[in-house]
PDB file of C-alpha atoms in Angstrom:
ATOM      1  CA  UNK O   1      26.447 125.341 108.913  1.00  0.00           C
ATOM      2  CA  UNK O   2      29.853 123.548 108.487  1.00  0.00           C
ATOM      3  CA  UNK O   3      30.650 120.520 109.040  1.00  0.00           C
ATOM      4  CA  UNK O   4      32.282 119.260 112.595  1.00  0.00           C
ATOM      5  CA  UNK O   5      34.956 117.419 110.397  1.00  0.00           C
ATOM      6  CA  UNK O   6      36.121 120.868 109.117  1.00  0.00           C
ATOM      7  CA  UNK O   7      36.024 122.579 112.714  1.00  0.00           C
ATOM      8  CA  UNK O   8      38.023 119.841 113.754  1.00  0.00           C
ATOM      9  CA  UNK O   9      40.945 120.414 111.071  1.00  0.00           C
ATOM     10  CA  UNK O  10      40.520 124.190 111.765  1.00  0.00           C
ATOM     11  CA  UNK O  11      40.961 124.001 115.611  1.00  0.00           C
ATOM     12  CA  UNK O  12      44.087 121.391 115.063  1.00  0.00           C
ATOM     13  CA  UNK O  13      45.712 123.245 112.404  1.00  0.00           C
ATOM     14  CA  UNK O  14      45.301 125.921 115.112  1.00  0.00           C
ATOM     15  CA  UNK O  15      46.614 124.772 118.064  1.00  0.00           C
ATOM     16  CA  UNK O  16      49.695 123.542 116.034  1.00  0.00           C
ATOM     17  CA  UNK O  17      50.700 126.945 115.175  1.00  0.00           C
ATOM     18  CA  UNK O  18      50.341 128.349 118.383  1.00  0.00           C
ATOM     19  CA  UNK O  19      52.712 124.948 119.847  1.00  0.00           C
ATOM     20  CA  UNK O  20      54.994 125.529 116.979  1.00  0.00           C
ATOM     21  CA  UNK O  21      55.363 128.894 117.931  1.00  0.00           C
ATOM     22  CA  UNK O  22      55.993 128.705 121.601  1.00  0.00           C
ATOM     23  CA  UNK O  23      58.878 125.841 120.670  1.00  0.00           C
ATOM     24  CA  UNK O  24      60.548 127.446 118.020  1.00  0.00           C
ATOM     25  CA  UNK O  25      59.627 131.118 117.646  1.00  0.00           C
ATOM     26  CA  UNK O  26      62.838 132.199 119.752  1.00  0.00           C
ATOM     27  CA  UNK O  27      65.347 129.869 117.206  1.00  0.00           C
ATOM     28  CA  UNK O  28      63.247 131.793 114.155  1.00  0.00           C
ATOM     29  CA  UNK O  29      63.711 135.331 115.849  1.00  0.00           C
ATOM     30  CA  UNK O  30      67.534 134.739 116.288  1.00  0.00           C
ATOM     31  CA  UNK O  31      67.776 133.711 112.733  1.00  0.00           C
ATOM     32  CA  UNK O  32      65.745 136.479 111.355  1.00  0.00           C
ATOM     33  CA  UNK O  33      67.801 139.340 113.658  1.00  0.00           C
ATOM     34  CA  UNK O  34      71.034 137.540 113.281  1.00  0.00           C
ATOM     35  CA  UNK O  35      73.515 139.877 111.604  1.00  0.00           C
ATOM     36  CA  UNK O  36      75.678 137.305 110.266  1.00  0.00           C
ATOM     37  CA  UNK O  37      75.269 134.453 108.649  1.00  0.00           C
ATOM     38  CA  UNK O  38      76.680 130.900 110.127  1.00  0.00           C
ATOM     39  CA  UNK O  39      80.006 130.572 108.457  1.00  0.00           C
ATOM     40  CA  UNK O  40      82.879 128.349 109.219  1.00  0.00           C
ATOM     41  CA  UNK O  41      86.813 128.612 108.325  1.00  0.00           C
ATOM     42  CA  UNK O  42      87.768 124.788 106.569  1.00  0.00           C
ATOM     43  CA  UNK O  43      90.699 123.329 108.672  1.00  0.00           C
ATOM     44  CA  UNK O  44      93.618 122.648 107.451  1.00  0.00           C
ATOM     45  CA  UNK O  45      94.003 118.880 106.370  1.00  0.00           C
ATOM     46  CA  UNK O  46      95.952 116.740 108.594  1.00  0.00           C
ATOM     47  CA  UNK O  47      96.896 113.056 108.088  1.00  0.00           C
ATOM     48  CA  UNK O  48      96.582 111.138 111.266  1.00  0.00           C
ATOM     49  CA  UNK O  49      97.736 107.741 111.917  1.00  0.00           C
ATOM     50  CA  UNK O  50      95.757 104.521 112.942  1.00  0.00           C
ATOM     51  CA  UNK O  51      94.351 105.198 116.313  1.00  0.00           C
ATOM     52  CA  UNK O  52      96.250 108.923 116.665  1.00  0.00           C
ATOM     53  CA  UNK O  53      94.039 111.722 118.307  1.00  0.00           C
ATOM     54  CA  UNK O  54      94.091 115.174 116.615  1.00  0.00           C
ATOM     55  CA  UNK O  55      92.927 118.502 117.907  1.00  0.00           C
ATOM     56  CA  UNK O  56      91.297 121.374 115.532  1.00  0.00           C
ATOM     57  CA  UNK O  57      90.538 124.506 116.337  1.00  0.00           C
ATOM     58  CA  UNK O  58      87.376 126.072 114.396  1.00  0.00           C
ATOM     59  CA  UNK O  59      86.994 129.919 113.482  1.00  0.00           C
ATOM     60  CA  UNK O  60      84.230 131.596 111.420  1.00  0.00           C
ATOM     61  CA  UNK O  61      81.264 133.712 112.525  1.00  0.00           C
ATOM     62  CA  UNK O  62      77.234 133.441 113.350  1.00  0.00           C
ATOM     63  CA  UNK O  63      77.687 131.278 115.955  1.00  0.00           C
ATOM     64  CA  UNK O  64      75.405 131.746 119.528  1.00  0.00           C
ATOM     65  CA  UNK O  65      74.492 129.793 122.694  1.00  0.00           C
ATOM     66  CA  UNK O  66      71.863 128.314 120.389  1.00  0.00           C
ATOM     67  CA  UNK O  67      73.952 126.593 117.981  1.00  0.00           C
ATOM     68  CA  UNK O  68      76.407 123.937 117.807  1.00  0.00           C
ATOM     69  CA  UNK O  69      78.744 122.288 115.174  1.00  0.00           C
ATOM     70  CA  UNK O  70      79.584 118.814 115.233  1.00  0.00           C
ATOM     71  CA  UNK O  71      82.748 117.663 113.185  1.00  0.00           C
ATOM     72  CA  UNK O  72      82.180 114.377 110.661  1.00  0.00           C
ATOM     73  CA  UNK O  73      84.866 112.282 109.314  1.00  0.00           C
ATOM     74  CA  UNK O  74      84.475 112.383 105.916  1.00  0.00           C
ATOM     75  CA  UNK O  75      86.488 109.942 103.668  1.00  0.00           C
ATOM     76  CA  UNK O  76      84.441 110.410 100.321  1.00  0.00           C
ATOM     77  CA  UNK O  77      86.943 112.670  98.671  1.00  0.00           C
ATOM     78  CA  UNK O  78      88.647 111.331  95.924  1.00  0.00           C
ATOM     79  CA  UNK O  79      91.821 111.371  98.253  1.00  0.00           C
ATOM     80  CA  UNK O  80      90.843 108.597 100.379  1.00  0.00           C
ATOM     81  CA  UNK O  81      91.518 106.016  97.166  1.00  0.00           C
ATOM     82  CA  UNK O  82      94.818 106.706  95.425  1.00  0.00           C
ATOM     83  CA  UNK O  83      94.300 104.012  92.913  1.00  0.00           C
ATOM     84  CA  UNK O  84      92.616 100.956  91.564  1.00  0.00           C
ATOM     85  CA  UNK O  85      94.161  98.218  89.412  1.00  0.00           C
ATOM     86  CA  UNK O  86      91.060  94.936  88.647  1.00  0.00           C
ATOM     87  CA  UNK O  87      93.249  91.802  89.295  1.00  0.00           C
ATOM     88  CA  UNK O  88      91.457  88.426  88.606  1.00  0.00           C
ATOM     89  CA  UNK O  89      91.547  85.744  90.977  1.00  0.00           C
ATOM     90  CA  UNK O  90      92.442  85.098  94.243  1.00  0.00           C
ATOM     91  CA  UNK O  91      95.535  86.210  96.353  1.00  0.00           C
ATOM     92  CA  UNK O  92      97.075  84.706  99.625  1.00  0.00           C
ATOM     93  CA  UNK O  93      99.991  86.732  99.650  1.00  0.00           C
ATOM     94  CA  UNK O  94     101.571  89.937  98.505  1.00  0.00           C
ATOM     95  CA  UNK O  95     105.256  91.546  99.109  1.00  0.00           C
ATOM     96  CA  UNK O  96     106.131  95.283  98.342  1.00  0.00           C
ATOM     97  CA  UNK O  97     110.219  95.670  97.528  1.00  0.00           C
ATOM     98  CA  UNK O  98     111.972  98.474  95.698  1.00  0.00           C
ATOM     99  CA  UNK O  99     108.377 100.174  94.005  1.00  0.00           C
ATOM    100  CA  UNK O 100     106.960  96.808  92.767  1.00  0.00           C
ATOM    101  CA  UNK O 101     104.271  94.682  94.222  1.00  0.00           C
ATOM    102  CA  UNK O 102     104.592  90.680  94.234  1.00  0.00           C
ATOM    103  CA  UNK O 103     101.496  89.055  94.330  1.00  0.00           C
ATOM    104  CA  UNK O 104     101.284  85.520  94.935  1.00  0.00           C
ATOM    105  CA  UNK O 105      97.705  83.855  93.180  1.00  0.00           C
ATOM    106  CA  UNK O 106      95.969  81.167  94.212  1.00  0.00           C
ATOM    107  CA  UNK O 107      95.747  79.740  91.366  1.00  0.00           C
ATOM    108  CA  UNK O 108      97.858  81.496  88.977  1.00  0.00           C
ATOM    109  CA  UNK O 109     101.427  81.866  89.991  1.00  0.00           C
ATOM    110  CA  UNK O 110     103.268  85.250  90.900  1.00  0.00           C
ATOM    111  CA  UNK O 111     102.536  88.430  89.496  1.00  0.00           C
ATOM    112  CA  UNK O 112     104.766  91.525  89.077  1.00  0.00           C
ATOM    113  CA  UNK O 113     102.916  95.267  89.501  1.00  0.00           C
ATOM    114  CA  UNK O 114     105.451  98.372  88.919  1.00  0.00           C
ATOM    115  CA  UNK O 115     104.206 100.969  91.608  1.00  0.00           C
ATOM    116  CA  UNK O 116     106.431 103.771  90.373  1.00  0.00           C
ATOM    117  CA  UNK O 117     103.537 105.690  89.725  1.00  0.00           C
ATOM    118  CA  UNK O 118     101.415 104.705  92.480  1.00  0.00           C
ATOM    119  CA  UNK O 119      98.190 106.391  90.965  1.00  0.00           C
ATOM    120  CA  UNK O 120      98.539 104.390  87.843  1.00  0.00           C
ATOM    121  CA  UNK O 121     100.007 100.810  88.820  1.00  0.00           C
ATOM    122  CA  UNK O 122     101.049  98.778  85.611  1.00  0.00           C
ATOM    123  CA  UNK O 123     101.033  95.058  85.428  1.00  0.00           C
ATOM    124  CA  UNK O 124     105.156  93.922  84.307  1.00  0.00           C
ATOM    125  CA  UNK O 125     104.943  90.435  84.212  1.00  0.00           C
ATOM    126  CA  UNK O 126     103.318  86.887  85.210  1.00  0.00           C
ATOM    127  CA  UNK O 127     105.435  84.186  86.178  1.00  0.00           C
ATOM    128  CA  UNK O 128     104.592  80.355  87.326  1.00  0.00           C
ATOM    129  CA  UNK O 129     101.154  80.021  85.658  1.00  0.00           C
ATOM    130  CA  UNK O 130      99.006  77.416  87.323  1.00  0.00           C
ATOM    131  CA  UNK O 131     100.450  77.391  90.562  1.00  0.00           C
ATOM    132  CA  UNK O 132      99.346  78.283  94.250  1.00  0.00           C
ATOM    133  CA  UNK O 133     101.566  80.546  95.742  1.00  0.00           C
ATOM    134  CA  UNK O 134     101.074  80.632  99.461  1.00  0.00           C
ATOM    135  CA  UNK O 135     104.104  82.738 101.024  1.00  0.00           C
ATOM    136  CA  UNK O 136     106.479  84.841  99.671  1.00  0.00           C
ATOM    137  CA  UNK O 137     109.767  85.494 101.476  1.00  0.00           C
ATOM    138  CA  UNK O 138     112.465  87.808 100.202  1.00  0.00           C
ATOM    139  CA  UNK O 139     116.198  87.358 101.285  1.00  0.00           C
ATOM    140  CA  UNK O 140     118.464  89.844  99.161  1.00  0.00           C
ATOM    141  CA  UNK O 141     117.388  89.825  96.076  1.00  0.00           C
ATOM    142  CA  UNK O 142     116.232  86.231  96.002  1.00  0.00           C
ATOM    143  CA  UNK O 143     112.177  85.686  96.363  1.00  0.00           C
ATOM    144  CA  UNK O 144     111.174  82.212  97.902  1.00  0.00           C
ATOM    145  CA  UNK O 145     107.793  80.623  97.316  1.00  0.00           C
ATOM    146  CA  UNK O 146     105.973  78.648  98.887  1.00  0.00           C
ATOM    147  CA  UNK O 147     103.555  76.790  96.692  1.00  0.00           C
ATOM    148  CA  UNK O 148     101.961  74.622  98.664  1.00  0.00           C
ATOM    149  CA  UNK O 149     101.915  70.624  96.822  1.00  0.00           C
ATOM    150  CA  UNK O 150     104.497  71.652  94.478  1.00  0.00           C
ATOM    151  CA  UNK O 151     107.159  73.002  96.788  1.00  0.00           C
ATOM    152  CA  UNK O 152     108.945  75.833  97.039  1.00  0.00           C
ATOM    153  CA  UNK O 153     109.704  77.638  93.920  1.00  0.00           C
ATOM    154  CA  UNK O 154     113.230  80.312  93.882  1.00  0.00           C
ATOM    155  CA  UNK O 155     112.773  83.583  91.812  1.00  0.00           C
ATOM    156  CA  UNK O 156     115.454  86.162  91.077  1.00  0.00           C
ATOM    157  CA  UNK O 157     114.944  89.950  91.206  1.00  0.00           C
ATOM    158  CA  UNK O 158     116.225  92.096  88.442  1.00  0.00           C
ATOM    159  CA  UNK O 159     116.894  94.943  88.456  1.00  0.00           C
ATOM    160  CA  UNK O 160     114.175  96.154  86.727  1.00  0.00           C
ATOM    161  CA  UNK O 161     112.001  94.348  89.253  1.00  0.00           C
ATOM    162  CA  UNK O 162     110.989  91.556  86.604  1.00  0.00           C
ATOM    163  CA  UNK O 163     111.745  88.019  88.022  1.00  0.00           C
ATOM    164  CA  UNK O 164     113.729  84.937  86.773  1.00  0.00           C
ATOM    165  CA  UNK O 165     113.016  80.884  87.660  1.00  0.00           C
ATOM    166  CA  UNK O 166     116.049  79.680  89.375  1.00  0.00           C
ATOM    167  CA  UNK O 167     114.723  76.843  90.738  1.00  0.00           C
ATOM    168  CA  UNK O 168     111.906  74.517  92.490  1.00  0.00           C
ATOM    169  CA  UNK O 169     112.768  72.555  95.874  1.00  0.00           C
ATOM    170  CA  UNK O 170     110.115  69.354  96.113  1.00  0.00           C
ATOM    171  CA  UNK O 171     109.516  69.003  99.689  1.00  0.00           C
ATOM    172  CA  UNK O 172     107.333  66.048  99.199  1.00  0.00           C
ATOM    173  CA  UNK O 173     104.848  67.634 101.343  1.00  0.00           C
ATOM    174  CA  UNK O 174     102.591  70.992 101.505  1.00  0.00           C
ATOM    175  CA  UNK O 175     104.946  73.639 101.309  1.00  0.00           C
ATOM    176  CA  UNK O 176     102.813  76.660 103.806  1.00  0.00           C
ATOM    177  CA  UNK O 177     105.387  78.924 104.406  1.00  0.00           C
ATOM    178  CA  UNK O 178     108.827  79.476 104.000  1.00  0.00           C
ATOM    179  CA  UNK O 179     111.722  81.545 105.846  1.00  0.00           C
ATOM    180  CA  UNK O 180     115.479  81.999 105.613  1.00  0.00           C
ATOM    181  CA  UNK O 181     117.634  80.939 108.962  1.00  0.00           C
ATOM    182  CA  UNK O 182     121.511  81.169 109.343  1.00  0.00           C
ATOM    183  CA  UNK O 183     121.863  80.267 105.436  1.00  0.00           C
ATOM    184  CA  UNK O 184     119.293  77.858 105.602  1.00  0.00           C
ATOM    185  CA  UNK O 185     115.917  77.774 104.110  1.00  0.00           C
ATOM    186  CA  UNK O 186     113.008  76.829 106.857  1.00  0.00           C
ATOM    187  CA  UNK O 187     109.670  75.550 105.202  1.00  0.00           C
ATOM    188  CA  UNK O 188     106.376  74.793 107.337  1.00  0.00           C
ATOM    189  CA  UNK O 189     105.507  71.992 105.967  1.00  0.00           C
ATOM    190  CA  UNK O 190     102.309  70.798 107.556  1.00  0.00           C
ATOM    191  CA  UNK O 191     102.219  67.162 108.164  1.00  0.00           C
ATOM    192  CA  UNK O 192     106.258  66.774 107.094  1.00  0.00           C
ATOM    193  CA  UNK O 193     107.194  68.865 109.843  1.00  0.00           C
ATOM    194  CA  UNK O 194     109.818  71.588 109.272  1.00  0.00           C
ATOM    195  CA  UNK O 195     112.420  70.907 106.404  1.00  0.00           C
ATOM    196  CA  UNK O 196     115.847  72.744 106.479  1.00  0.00           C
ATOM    197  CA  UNK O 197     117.232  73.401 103.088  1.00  0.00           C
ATOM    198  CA  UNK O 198     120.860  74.439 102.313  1.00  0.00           C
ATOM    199  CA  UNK O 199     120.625  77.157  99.938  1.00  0.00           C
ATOM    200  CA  UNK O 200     124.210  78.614  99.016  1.00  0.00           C
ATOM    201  CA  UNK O 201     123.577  77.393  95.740  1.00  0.00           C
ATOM    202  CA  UNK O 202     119.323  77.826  95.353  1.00  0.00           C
ATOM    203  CA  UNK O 203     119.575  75.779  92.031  1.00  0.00           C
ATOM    204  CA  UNK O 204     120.601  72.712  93.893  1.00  0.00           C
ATOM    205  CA  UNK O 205     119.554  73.239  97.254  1.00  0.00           C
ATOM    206  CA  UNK O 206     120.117  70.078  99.179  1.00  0.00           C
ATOM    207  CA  UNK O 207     117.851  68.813 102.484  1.00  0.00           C
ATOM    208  CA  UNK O 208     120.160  68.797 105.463  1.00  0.00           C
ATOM    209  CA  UNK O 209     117.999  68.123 107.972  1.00  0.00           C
ATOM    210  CA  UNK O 210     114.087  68.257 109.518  1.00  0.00           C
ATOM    211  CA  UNK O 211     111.886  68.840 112.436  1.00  0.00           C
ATOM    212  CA  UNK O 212     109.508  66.325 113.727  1.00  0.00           C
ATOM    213  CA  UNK O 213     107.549  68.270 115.908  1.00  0.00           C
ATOM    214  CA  UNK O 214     104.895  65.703 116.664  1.00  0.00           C
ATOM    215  CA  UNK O 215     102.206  68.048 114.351  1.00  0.00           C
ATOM    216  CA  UNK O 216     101.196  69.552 111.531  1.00  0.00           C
ATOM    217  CA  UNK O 217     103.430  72.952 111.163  1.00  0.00           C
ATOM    218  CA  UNK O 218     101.842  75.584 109.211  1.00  0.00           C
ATOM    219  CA  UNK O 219     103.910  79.020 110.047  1.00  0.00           C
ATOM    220  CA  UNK O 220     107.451  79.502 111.728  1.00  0.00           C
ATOM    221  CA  UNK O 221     108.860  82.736 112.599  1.00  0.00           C
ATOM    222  CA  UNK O 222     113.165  83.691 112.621  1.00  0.00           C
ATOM    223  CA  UNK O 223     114.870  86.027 115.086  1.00  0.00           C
ATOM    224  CA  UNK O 224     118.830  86.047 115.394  1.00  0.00           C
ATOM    225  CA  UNK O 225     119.275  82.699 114.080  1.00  0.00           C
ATOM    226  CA  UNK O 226     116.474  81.252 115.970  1.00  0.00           C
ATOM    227  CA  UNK O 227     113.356  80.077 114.647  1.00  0.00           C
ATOM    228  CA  UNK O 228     110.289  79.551 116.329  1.00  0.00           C
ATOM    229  CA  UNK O 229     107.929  77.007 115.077  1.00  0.00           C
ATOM    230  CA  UNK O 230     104.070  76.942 115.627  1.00  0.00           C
ATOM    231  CA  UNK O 231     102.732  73.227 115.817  1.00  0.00           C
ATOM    232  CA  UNK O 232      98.836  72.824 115.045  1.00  0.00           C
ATOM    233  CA  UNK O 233      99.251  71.563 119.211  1.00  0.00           C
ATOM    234  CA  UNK O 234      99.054  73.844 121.715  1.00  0.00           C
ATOM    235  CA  UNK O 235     102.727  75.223 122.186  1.00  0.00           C
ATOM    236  CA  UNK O 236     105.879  76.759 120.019  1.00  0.00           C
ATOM    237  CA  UNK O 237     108.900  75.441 119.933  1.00  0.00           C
ATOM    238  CA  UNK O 238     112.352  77.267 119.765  1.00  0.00           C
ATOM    239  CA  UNK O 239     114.950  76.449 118.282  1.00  0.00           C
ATOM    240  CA  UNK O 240     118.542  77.437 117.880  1.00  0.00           C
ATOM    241  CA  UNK O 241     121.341  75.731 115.641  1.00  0.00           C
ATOM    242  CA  UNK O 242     125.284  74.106 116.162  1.00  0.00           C
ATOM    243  CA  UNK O 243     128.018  74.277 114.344  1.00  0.00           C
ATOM    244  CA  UNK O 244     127.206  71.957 111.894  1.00  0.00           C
ATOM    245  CA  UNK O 245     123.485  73.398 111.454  1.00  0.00           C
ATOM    246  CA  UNK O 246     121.860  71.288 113.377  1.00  0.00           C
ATOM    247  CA  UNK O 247     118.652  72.484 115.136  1.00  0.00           C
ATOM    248  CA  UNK O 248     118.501  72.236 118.545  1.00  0.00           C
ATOM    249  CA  UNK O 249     115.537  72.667 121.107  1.00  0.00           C
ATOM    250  CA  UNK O 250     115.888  75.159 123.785  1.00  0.00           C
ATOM    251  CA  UNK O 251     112.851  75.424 124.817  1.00  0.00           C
ATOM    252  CA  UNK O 252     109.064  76.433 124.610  1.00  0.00           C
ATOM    253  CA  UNK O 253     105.567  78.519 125.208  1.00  0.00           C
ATOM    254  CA  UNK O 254     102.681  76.731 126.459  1.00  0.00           C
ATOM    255  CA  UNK O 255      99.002  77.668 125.086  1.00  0.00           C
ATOM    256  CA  UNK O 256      95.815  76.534 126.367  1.00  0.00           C
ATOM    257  CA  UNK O 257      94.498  76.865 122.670  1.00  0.00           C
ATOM    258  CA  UNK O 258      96.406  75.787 119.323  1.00  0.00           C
ATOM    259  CA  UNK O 259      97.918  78.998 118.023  1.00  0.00           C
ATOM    260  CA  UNK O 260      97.383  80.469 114.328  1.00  0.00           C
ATOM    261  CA  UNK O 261      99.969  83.221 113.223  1.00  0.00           C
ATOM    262  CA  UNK O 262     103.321  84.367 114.596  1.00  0.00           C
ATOM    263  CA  UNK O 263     105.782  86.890 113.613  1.00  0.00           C
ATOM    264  CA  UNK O 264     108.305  88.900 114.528  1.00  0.00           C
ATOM    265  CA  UNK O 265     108.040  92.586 114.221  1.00  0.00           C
ATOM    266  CA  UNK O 266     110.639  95.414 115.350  1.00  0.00           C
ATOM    267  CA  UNK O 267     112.309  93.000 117.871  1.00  0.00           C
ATOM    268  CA  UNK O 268     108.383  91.559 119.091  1.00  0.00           C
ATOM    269  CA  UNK O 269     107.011  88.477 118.777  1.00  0.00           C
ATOM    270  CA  UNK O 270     103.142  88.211 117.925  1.00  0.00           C
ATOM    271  CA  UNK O 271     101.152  85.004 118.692  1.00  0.00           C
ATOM    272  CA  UNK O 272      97.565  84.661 117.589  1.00  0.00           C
ATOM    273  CA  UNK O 273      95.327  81.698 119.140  1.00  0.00           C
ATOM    274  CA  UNK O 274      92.101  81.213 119.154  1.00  0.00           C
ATOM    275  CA  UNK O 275      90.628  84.232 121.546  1.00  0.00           C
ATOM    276  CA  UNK O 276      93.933  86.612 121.882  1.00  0.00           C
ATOM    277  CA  UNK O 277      96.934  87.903 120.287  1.00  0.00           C
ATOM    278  CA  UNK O 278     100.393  88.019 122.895  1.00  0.00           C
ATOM    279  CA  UNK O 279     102.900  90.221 122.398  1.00  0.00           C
ATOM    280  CA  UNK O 280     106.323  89.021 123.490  1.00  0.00           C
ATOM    281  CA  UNK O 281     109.567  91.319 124.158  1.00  0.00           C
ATOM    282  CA  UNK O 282     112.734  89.448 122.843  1.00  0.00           C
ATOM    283  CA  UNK O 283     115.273  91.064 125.144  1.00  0.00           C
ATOM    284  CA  UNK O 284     116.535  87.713 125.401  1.00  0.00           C
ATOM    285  CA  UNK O 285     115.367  85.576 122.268  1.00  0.00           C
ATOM    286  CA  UNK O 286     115.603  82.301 123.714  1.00  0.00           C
ATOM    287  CA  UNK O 287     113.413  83.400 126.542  1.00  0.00           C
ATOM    288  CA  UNK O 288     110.283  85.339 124.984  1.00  0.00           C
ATOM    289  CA  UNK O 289     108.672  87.480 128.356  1.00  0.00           C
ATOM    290  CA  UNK O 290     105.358  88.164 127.918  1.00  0.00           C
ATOM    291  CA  UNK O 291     104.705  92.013 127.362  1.00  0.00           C
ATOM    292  CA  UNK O 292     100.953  92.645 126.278  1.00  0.00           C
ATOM    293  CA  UNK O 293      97.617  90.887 125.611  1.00  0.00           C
ATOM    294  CA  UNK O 294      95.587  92.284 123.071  1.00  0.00           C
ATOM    295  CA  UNK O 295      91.766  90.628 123.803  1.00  0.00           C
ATOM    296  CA  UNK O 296      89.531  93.966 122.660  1.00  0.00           C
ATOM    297  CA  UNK O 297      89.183  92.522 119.121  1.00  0.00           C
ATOM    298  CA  UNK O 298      88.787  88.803 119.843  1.00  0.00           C
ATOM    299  CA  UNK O 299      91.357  86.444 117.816  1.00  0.00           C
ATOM    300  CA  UNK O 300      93.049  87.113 114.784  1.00  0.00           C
ATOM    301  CA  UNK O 301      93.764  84.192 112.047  1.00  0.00           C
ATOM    302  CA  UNK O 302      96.452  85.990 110.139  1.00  0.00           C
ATOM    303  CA  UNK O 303      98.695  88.749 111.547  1.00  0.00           C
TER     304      UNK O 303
END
């Protein structure tokens, strides 16, 4: 006599088929009298922009009311990385002019990367060891650093791409960023404000002037010889400049949080604060009009 255990097993193994079989037996039978076998055509490869929708159309054969293909994006080809180059350290800026990369360290000055061959970038030279660069600003072919507690340092670009020192500026305070203004040089310099620095001859460029804004000042933007200045408070200022370069206020926008970024960007202004980024038209410069707020990602510390 067996065993119930075993009749048990038998009698389950049993009824599975037979529910494994009413399920699935029709998907099996279209498989086994299908005359052809699933096949799909491969796209062609199309390179889509950030946020751009594409349509593709799919051909091949085997395909029935029973089936469906759904479409992955797939980034793990080798295309999806053109290139690595290892880089010690730590980098708070970079700047991409005529197929070389600046990079500015954190703790090791500027570095020069030839990107002529994109897939196989080359390191051409190291300038400024020991320094933090913060910003880099190009005007011409004259890169401006800022370098935080030792100033702003002045680079020339060769032709070749390689740089030479032309000069240092001590600002006496933290220099955060730096930007070029109606033949002036603007730094954010935190606690000292913003300094104005004549620089028609960047060897000896000579302090003409500063903004006490009543704050700390950490970035500035420039539009048609304007410059707007972002105070750790909870406006920016904007100013414009007479004859004799003087800055002038001519007016302001009024946060309800201290802002962290601005720039200017194909005749926009940007303005990041603590839970939003506003985009401004500059129509008029001297009166930014509100054009767009961008709240689906929450804030944004660096734009």
């Amino acid at each position: 006599m067996r065993p119930p255990a075993f009749v048990i097993i038998v009698l389950f193994i049993f009824v599975s088929s037979i529910f494994i079989s009413l399920k699935y037996g029709n998907v099996l039978a279209l498989l086994t009298i299908s005359s052809d076998n699933l096949q799909v055509k491969r796209p062609a490869t199309q390179q889509l922009k950030l946020g751009e929708i594409a349509s593709v159309d799919l051909y091949g054969s085997g395909f029935d009311r029973n089936f469906s293909l759904n479409l992955v994006k797939d980034v793990t080809h080798s295309e999806a990385l053109v290139a690595s180059f290892p880089i010690e350290g730590v980098f708070n800026d970079s700047l991409v002019y005529n197929h070389h990369l600046y990079l500015g360290s954190n703790l090791n000055g500027i570095k020069v990367i030839d990107l002529s061959r994109p897939q196989k970038p080359q390191l051409k030279g190291e300038y400024l060891s020991g320094r933090s660069i913060v910003n880099i600003h190009r005007k011409g072919d004259q890169l401006y650093l800022a370098c935080g507690r030792s100033g702003v340092a002045i680079m020339q670009i060769q032709t070749d791409g390689l740089l030479v020192h032309v000069g240092d500026i001590q600002t006496g305070s933290t220099a955060l960023e730096v930007r070029t203004v109606k033949g002036l040089l603007a730094v954010a310099a935190g606690s000292g404000g913003v300094l104005l620095y004549d620089i028609n001859q960047p060897e000896e460029a000579d302090l003409i002037s500063s903004l006490d804004v009543g704050a700390s000042v950490a970035t500035i933007a420039v539009y048609q010889d304007l410059i707007y200045v972002v105070a750790r408070k909870n406006n920016v200022e904007i100013y414009e400049f007479d004859e004799s370069c003087q800055p002038l206020k001519i007016g302001e926008l009024l946060f309800l949080s201290p802002s962290k970024d601005i720039k200017v960007i194909n005749g926009n202004l940007y303005l990041a604060n603590a839970s939003k980024v506003f985009k401004y038209d500059l129509v008029d410069p001297r009166h930014p009009r509100l054009h767009d707020t961008l709240d689906n990602f929450g804030s944004a510390d660096n734009i």
